[in-house]
Coordinates of C-alpha atoms in Angstrom, one line a residue:
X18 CA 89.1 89.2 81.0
X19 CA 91.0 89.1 83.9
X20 CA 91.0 93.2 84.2
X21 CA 86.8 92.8 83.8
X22 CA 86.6 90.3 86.4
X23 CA 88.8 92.4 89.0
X24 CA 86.6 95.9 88.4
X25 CA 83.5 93.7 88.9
X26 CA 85.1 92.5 91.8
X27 CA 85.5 95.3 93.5
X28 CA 82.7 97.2 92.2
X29 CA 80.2 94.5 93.5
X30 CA 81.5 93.5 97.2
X31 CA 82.2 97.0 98.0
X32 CA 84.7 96.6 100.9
X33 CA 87.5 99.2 99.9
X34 CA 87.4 102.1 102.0
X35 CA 88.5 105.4 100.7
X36 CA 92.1 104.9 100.9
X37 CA 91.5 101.3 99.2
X38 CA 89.8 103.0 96.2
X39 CA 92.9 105.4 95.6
X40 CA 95.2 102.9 96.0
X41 CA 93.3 100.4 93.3
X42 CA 92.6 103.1 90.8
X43 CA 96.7 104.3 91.0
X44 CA 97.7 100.3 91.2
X45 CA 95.7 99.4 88.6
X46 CA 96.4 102.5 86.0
X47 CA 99.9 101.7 86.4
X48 CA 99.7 98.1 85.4
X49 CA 98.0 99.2 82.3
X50 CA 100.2 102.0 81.7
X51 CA 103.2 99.7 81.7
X52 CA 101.7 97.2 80.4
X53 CA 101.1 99.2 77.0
X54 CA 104.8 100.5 77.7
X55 CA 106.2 96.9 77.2
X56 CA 103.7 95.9 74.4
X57 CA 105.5 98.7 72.1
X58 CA 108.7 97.9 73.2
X59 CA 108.6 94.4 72.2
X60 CA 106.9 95.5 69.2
X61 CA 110.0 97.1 68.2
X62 CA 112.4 95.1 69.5
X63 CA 111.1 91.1 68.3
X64 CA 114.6 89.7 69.1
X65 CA 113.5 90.0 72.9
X66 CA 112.0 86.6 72.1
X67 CA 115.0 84.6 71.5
X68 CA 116.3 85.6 74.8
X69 CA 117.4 82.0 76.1
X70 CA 116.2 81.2 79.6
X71 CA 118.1 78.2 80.8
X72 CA 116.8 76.2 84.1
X73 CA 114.9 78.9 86.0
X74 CA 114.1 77.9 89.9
X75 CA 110.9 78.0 91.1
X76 CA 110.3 78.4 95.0
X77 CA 106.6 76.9 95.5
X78 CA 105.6 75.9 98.6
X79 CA 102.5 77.3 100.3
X80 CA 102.5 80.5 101.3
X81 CA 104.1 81.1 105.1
X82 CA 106.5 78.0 104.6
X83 CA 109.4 79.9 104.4
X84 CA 109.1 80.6 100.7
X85 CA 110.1 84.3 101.3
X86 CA 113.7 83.8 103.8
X87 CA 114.3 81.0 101.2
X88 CA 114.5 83.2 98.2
X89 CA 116.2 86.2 100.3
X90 CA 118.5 83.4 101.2
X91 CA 119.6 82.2 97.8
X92 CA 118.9 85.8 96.4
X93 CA 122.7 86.7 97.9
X94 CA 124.0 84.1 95.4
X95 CA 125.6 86.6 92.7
X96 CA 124.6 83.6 90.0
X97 CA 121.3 84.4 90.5
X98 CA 119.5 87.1 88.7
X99 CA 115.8 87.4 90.5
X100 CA 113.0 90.4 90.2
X101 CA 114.0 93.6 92.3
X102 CA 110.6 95.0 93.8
X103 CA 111.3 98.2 92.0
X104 CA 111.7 96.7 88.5
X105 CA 108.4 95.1 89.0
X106 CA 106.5 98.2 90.4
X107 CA 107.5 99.6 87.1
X108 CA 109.6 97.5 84.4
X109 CA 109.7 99.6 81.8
X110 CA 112.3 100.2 80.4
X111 CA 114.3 97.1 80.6
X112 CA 117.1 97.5 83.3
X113 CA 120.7 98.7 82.0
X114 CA 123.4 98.0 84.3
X115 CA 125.2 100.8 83.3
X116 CA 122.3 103.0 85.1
X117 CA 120.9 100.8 87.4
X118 CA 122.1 102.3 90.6
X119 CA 120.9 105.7 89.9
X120 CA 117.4 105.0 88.4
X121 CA 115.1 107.2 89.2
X122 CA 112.1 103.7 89.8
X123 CA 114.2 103.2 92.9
X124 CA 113.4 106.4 94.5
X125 CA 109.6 105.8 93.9
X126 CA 109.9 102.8 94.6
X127 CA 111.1 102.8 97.9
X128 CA 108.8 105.8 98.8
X129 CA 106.2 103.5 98.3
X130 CA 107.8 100.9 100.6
X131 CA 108.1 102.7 103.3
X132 CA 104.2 104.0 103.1
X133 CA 103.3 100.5 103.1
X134 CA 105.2 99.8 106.3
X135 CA 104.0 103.4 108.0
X136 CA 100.4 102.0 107.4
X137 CA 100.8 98.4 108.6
X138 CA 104.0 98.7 111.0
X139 CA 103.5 94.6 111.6
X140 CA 104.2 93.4 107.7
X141 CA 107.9 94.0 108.0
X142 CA 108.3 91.0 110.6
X143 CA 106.4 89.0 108.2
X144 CA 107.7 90.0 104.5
X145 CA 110.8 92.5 104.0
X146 CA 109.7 95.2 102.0
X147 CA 112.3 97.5 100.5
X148 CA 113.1 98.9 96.8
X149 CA 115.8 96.3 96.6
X150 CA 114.5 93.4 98.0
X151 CA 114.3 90.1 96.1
X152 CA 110.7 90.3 94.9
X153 CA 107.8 87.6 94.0
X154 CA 107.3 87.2 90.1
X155 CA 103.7 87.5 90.8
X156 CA 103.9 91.3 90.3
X157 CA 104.4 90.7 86.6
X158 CA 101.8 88.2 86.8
X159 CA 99.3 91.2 87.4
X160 CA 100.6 93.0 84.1
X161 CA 98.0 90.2 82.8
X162 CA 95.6 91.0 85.5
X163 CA 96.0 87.0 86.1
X164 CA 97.4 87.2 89.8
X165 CA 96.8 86.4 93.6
X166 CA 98.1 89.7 94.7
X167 CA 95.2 91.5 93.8
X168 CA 92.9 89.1 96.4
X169 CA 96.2 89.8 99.0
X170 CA 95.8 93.6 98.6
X171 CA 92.1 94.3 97.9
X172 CA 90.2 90.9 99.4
X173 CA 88.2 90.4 96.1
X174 CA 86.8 87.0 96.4
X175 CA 84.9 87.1 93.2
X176 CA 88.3 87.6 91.2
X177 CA 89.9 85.0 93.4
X178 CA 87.6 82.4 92.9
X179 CA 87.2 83.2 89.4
X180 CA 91.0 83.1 88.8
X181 CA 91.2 79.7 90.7
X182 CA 88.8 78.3 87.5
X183 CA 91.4 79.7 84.8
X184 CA 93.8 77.9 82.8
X185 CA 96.8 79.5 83.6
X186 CA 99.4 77.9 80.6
X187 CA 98.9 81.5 78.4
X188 CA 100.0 83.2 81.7
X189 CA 103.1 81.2 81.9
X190 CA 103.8 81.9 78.1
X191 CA 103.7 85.9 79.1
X192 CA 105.9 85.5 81.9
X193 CA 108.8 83.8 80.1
X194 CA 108.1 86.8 77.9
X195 CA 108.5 89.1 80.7
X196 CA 112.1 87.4 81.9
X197 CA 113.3 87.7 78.7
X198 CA 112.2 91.7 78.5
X199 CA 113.4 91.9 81.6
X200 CA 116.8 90.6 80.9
X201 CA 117.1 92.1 77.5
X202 CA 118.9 95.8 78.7
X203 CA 121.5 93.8 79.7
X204 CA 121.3 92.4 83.1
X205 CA 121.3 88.6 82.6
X206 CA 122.0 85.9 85.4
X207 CA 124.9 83.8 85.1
X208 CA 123.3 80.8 86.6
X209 CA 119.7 81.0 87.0
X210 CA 116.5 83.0 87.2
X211 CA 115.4 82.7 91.1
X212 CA 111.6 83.2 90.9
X213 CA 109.0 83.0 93.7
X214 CA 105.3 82.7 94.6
X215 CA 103.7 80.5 96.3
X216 CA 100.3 80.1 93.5
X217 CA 103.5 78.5 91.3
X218 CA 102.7 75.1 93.9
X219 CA 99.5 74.4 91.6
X220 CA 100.5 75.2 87.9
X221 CA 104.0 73.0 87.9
X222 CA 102.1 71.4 84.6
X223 CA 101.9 74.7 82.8
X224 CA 105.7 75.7 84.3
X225 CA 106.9 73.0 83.0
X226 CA 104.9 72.9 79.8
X227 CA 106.5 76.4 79.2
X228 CA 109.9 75.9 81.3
X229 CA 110.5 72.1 80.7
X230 CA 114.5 72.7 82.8
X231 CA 112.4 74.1 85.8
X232 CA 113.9 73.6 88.9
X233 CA 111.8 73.8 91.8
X234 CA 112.1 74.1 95.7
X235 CA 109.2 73.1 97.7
X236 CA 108.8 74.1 101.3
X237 CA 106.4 72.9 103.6
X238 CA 104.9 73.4 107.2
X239 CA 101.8 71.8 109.1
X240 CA 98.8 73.3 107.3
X241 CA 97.2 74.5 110.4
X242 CA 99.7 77.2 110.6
X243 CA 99.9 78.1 107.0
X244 CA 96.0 78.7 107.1
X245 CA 96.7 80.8 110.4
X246 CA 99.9 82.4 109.5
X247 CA 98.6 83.1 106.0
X248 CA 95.1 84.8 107.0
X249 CA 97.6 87.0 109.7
X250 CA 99.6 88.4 107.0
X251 CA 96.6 88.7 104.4
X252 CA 94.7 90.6 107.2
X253 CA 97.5 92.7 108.1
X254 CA 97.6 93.9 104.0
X255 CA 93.8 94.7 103.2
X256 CA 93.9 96.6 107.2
X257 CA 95.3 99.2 105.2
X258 CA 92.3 99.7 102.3
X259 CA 89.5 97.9 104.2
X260 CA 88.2 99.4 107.7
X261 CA 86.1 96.3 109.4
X262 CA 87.6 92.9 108.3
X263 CA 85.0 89.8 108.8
X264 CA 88.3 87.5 110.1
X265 CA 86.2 84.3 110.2
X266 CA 85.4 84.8 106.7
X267 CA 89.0 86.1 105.7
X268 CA 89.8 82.8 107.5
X269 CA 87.5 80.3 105.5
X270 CA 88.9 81.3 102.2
X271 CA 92.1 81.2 102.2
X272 CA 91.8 77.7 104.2
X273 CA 89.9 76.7 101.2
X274 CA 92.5 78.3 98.7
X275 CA 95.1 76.7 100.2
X276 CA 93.2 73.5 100.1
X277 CA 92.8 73.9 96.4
X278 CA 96.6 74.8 95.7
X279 CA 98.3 72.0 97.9
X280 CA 95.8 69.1 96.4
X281 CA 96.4 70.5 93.2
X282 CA 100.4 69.9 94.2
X283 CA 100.3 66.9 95.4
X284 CA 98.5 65.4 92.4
X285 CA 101.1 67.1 89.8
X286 CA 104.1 66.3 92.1
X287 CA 103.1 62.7 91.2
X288 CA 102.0 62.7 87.5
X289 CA 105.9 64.1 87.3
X290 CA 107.3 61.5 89.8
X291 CA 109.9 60.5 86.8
X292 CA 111.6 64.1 87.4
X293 CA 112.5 63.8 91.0
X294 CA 116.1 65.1 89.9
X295 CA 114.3 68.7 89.3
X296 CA 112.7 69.0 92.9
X297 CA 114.4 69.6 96.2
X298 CA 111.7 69.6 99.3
X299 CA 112.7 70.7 102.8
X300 CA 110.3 71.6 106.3
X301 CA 110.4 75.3 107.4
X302 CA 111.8 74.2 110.6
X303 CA 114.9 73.3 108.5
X304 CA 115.3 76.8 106.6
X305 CA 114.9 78.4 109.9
X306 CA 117.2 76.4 112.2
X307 CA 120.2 76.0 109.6
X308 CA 119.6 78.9 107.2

């Protein structure tokens, strides 16, 4: 449904330039490609599913709250074991750390990285980008075409709004499965998944539903600046596949989406008020002052 909704998406506000419509054809063939890559791997490997995965963190505060030094920061923790942005441009195969260092994913990936930052030199200031770098779990999200990033790369409103309307707790479901692929070849952390992306700051019912030892760090900032900061860096993304951006629009939504998520936060933070022991909240100010 979700890969229906996108196509129609982009097929109907037609805002993708030519660029845009090579990058969404090659992004989205890819998602498919590993996403029937992983089906048959689990097929014949079922044990992947008793893979334990014990207290996972969760960073979810909105986005441009520090979410992304805060999970660079704790990423250096050798404890942790969090998503490399090359193993989610293209998880299959599970990682081996016998071969990790010379896989040939991190060439691509990183060739990809620095195309991104040749075509918008600003996003680098904003997000780090590099084959390495500790990556948002969102990316495997989209392997069930059930993600934010495609609104954040290709400004489809009608998939955004339409995703905002979806129960989200079978998406949750298929990324526990995808830790526990993703673990299987062998690299396993040995404290903690550290996961990250700001949507996670509406669904802690269906994270916990599927994760019931979450741990989760909240940042937060004055929502002024997270509405300006985060229609900056969305901007500065879909610059690269759309050629005339309508700002004050760009602008409304995501003030509206953000709306949405931190009501939606605020609401569950309370109905789970007994669990205070499983939350740590801190300003931005804090994480960039005292790192």
């Amino acid at each position: 449904a979700g890969l229906h909704q996108l196509l129609h998406s982009l097929d109907t506000e037609k805002r993708l330039n030519g660029f845009g419509h090579l990058l969404a054809a090659g992004h989205i063939t890819n998602l498919l490609r590993q996403r029937l890559e992983i089906t048959a791997h689990l097929a014949r490997h079922p044990e992947i599913r008793d893979e334990p995965i014990v207290k996972p963190i969760f960073i979810i505060g909105a986005p441009r709250t520090g979410t992304t030094v805060t999970h660079h920061l704790m990423s250096q923790d050798p404890r942790m074991r969090y998503p490399f942005t090359w193993e989610c441009d293209e998880p299959y195969p599970p990682i081996s750390p016998a071969t990790m260092q010379e896989d040939p994913r991190i060439a691509r990936s990183q060739k990809n990285c620095e195309r991104v930052i040749k075509m918008a030199p600003n996003i680098e200031a904003a997000h780090p980008i590099g084959a390495w770098e500790a990556q948002e779990c969102a990316l495997f999200m989209a392997l069930e075409f059930a993600s934010k990033t495609f609104f954040a790369m290709f400004n489809c409103e009608l998939y955004d709004d339409w995703l905002s309307r979806q129960d989200m707790g079978w998406v949750y479901e298929r990324h526990k499965l995808m830790l526990q692929y993703m673990q299987s070849g062998g690299l396993r952390p040995r404290e903690a998944w550290l996961l990250k992306t700001p949507p996670h700051m509406s669904k802690i019912d269906e994270i916990l539903t599927v994760y019931p030892d979450a741990r989760f760090i909240t940042t937060y900032r004055e929502p002024t600046d997270v509405v300006v900061s985060g229609t900056s860096l969305c901007g500065t993304i879909i610059q690269m596949v759309q050629d005339e951006i309508d700002w004050a629009r760009l602008g409304q939504h995501v003030c509206s989406d953000i709306e949405r998520e931190m009501r939606a936060n605020v609401a569950q933070r309370k109905k789970h008020a007994d669990k205070t022991a499983q939350f740590i909240d801190f300003p931005m100010e804090t994480v960039v002052r005292e790192p």
